[in-house]
Short mmCIF file of C-alpha atoms and ligand atoms in Angstrom, two decimals:
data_model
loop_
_atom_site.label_atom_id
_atom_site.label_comp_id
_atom_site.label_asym_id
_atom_site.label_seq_id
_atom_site.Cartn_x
_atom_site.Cartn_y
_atom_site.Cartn_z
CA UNK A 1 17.29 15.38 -20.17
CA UNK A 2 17.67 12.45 -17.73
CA UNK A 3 14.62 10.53 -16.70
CA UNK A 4 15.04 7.37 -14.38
CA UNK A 5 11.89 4.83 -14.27
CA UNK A 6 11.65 1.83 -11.64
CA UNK A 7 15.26 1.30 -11.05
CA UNK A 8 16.88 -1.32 -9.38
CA UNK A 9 20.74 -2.02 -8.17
CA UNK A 10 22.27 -4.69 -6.78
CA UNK A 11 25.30 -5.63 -5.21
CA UNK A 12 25.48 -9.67 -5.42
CA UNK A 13 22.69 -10.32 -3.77
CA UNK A 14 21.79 -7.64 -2.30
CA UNK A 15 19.32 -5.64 -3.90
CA UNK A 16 20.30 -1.65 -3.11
CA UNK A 17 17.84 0.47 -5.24
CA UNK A 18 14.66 -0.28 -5.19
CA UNK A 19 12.14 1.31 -8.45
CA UNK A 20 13.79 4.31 -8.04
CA UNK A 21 12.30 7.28 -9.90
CA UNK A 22 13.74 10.47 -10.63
CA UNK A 23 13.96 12.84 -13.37
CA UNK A 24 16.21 16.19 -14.31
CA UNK A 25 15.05 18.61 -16.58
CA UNK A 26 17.17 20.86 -18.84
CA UNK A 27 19.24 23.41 -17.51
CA UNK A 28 18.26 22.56 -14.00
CA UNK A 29 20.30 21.98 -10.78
CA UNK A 30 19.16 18.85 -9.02
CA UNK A 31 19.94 16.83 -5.73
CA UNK A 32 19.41 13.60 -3.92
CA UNK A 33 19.27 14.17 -0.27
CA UNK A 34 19.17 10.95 2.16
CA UNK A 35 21.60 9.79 5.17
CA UNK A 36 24.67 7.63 4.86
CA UNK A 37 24.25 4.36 3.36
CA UNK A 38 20.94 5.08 1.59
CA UNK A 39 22.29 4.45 -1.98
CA UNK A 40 22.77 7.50 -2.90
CA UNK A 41 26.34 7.01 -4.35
CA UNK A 42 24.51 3.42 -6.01
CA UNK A 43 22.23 5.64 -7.82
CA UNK A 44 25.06 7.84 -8.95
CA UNK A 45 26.96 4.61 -10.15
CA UNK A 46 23.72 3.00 -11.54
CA UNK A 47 23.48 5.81 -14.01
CA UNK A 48 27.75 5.47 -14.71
CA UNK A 49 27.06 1.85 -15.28
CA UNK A 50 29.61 1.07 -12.54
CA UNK A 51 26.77 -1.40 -10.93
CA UNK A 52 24.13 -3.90 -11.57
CA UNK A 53 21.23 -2.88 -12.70
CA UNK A 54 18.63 -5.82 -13.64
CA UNK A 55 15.50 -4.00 -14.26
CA UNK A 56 14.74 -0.15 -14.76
CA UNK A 57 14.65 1.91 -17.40
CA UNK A 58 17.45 5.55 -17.63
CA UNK A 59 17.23 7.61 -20.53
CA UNK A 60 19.23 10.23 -21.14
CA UNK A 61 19.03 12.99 -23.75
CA UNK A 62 16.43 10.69 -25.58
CA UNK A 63 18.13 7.26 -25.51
CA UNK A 64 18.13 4.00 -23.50
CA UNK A 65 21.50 3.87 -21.57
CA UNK A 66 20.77 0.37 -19.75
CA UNK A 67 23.41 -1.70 -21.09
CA UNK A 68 26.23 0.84 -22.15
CA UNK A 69 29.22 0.51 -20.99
CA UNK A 70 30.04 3.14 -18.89
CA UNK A 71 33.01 5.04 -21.53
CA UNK A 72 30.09 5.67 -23.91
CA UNK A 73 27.48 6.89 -21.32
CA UNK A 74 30.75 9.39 -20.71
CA UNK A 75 31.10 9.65 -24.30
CA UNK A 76 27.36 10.52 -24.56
CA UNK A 77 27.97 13.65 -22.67
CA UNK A 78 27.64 12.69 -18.71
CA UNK A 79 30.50 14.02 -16.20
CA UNK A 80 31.04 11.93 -13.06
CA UNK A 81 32.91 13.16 -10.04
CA UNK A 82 32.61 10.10 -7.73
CA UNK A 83 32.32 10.89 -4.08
CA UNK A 84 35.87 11.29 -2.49
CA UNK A 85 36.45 13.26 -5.50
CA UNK A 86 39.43 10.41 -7.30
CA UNK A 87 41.86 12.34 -9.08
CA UNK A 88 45.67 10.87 -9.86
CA UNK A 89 47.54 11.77 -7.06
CA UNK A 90 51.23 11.03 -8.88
CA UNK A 91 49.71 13.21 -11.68
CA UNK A 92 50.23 16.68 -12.30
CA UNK A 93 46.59 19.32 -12.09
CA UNK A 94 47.93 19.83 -15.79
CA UNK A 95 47.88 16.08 -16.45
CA UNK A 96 45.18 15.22 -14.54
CA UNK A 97 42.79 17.86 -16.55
CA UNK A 98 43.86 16.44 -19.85
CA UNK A 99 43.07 12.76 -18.74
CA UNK A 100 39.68 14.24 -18.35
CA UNK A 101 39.66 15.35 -21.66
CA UNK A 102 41.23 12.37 -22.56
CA UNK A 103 38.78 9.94 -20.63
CA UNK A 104 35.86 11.47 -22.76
CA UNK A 105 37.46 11.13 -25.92
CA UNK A 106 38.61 14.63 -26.78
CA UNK A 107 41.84 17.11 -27.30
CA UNK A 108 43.30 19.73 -27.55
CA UNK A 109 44.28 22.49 -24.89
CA UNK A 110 41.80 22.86 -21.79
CA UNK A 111 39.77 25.83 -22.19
CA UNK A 112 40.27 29.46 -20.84
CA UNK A 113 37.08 28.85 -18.84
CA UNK A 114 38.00 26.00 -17.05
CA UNK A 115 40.59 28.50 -15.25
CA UNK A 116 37.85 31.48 -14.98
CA UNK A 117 35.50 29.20 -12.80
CA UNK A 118 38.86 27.64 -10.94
CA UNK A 119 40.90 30.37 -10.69
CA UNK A 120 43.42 28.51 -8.07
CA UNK A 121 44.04 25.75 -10.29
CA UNK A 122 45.89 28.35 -12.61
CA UNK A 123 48.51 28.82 -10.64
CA UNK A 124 48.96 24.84 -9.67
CA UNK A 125 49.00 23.61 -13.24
CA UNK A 126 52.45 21.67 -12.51
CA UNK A 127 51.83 20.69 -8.81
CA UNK A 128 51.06 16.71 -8.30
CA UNK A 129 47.43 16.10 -7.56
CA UNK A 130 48.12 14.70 -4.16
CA UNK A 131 49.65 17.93 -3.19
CA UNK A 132 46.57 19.60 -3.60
CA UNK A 133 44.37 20.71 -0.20
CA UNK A 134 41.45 18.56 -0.22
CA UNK A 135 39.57 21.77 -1.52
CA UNK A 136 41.56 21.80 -4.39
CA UNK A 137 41.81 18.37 -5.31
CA UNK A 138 37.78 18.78 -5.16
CA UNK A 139 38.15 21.47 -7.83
CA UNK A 140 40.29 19.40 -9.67
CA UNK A 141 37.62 16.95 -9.86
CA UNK A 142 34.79 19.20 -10.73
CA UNK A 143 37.31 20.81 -13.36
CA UNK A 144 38.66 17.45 -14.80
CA UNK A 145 34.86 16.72 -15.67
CA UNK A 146 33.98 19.80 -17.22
CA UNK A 147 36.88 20.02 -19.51
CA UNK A 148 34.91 17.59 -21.82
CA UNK A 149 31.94 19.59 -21.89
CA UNK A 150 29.55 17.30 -20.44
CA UNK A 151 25.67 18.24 -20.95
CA UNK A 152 25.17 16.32 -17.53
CA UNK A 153 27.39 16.94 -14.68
CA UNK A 154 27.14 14.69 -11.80
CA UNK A 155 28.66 15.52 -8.27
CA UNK A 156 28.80 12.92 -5.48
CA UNK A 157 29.07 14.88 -2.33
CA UNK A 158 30.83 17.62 -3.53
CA UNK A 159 31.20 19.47 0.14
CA UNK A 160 32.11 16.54 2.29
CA UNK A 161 35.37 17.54 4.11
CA UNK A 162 35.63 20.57 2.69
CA UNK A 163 36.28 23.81 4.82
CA UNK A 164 33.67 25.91 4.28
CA UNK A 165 35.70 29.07 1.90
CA UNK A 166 35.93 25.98 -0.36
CA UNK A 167 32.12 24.97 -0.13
CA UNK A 168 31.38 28.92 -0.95
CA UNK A 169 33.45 28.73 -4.05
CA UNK A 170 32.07 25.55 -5.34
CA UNK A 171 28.55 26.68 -4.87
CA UNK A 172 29.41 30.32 -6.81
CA UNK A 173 30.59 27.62 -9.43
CA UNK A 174 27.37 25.69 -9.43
CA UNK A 175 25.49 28.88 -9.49
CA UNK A 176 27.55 30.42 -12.34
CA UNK A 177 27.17 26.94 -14.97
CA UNK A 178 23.16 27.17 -13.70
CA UNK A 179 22.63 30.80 -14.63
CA UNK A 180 24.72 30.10 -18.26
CA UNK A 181 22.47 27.47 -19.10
CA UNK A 182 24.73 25.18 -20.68
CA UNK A 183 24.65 22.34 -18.56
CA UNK A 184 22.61 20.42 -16.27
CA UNK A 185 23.57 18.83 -12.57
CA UNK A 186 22.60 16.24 -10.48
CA UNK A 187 24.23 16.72 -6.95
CA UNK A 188 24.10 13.90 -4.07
CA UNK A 189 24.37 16.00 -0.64
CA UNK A 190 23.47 15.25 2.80
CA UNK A 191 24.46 19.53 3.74
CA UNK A 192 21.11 20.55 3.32
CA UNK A 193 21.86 24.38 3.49
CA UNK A 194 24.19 23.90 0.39
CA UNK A 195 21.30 22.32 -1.35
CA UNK A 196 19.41 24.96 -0.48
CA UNK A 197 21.37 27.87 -2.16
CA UNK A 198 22.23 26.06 -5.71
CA UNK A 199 19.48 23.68 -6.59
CA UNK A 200 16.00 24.21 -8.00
CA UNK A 201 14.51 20.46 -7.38
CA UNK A 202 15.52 17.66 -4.64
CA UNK A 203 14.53 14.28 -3.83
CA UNK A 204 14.98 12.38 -0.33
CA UNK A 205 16.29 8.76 -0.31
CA UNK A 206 15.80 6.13 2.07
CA UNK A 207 16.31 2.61 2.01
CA UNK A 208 17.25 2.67 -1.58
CA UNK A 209 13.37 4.42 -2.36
CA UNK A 210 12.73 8.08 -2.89
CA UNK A 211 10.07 8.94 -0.04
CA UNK A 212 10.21 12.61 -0.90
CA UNK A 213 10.81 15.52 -3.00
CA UNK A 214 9.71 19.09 -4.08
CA UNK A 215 10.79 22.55 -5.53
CA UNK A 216 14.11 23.46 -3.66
CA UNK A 217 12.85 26.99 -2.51
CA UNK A 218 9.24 25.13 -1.03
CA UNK A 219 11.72 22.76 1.26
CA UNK A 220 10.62 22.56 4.85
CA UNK A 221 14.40 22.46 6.59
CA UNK A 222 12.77 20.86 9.70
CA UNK A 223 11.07 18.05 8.15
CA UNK A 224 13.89 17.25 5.52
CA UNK A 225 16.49 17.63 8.42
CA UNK A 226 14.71 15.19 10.03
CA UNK A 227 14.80 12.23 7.82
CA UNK A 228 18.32 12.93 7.09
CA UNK A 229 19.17 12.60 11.05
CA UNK A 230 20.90 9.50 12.00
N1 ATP B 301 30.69 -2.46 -3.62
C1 ATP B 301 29.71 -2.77 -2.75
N2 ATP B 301 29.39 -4.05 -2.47
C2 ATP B 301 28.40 -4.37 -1.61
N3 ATP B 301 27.65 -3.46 -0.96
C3 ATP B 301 27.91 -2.17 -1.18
C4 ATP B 301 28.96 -1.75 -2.08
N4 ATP B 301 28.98 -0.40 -2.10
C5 ATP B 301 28.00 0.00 -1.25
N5 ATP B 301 27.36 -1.05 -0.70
C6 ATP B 301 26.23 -0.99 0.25
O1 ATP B 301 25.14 -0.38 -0.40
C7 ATP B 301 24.43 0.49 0.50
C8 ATP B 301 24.34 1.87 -0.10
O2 ATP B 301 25.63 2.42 -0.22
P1 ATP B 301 25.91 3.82 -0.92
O3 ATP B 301 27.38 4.01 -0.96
O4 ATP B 301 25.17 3.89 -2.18
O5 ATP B 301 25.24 4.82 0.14
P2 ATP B 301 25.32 6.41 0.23
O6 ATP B 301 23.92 6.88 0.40
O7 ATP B 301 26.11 6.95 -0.88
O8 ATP B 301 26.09 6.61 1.62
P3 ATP B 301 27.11 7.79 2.05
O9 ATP B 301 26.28 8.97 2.38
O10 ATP B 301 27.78 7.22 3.26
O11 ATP B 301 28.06 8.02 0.93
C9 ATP B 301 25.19 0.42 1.81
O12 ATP B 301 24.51 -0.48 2.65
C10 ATP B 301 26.54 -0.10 1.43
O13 ATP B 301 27.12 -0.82 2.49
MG1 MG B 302 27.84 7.97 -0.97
#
């Protein structure tokens, strides 16, 4: 499905990712583990085309993507919900959900299912965005990607300030798109119990290099805990 070879990011000068490797099978639930500042987020962008990316290799559901602008990588069938979650605050959850559509080059009315896996958002179809708890307005993201169907979903620290009823519904979401099969998702988390309880496969960061990874349910908390300690 998506399989990353040698990349590298930079910023300017700076060189961020360093031949990274990493690879996501059909169907499966994924995650990059590491501390703050690793590049975790880079990696997430690398694949968006949102940053540099002078040598490497990503190919996604059998093509190169290196040098695609990031609407057709969207087009191509890859959800993004960037970390801080970035939804239009002035818009309505109504609005907002049909810019995702929009964004991905589709129409038409949002789907039925959208509202089964977020039931809240239902009921808050003509509230503005920025009304939203933070919980919700990381729902909304999730959501505004999946209208479009993606075959990739990405999440960039999906739990990050988010109280923990809201972490328990977002995993039951995760859980529930894993089990029907449809999609696949690559997660960056640094809440390694979360991990834990959705994904199948994870890979440690540091330094812009994967120095680890391993079946989810083989994960040694105590080591893993340990690199990600500040
Ligand atoms: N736009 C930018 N320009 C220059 N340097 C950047 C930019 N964005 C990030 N960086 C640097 O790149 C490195 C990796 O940042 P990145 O956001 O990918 O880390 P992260 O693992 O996602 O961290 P966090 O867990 O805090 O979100 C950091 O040193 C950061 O300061
Ligand atoms: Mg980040």
């Amino acid at each position: 499905m998506l399989s990353v070879k040698n990349l590298t990011a930079c910023y300017g000068e700076s060189t961020i990712l360093d031949q990274v490797n990493l690879a996501v099978a059909p169907g499966q639930v994924v995650c990059l583990l590491g501390r703050n500042g690793v590049g975790k987020s880079t990696f997430l962008k690398s694949l968006m085309g949102l940053v540099n990316t002078p040598q490497g290799s990503i190919v996604f559901d059998g093509r190169e993507m290196i040098g695609d602008p990031t609407y057709r990588r969207a087009r191509r069938g890859i959800g993004y919900v960037p970390q801080g979650r970035d939804i239009f605050p002035q818009l309505t959850v109504a609005e907002n959900l049909q810019l995702g559509l929009g964004m991905a080059g589709g129409k038409g009315a949002i789907s039925d299912k959208i509202f089964s896996l977020f039931p809240v958002l239902k009921t808050m179809l003509a509230r503005k965005g920025g009304d939203l708890s933070g919980g919700q307005q990381q729902q909304l993201a999730i959501a505004r990607a999946l209208v479009s169907k993606p075959k990739l979903l990405i999440l960039d620290e999906p739990t990050e300030g988010i109280q923990p009823s809201v972490i328990k519904d977002i995993g039951s979401v995760i859980k529930q798109l894993r089990q029907e099969g449809n999609i696949t998702i690559l997660i960056v988390e640094q809440y390694l119990e979360f991990i834990m309880t959705v994904a199948d496969y994870y890979y440690v960061m540091e330094k812009g290099q994967i120095v680890a990874e391993g079946l989810t349910k083989e994960i040694n908390p105590e080591e893993i805990q340990k690199r990600m300690a500040v």
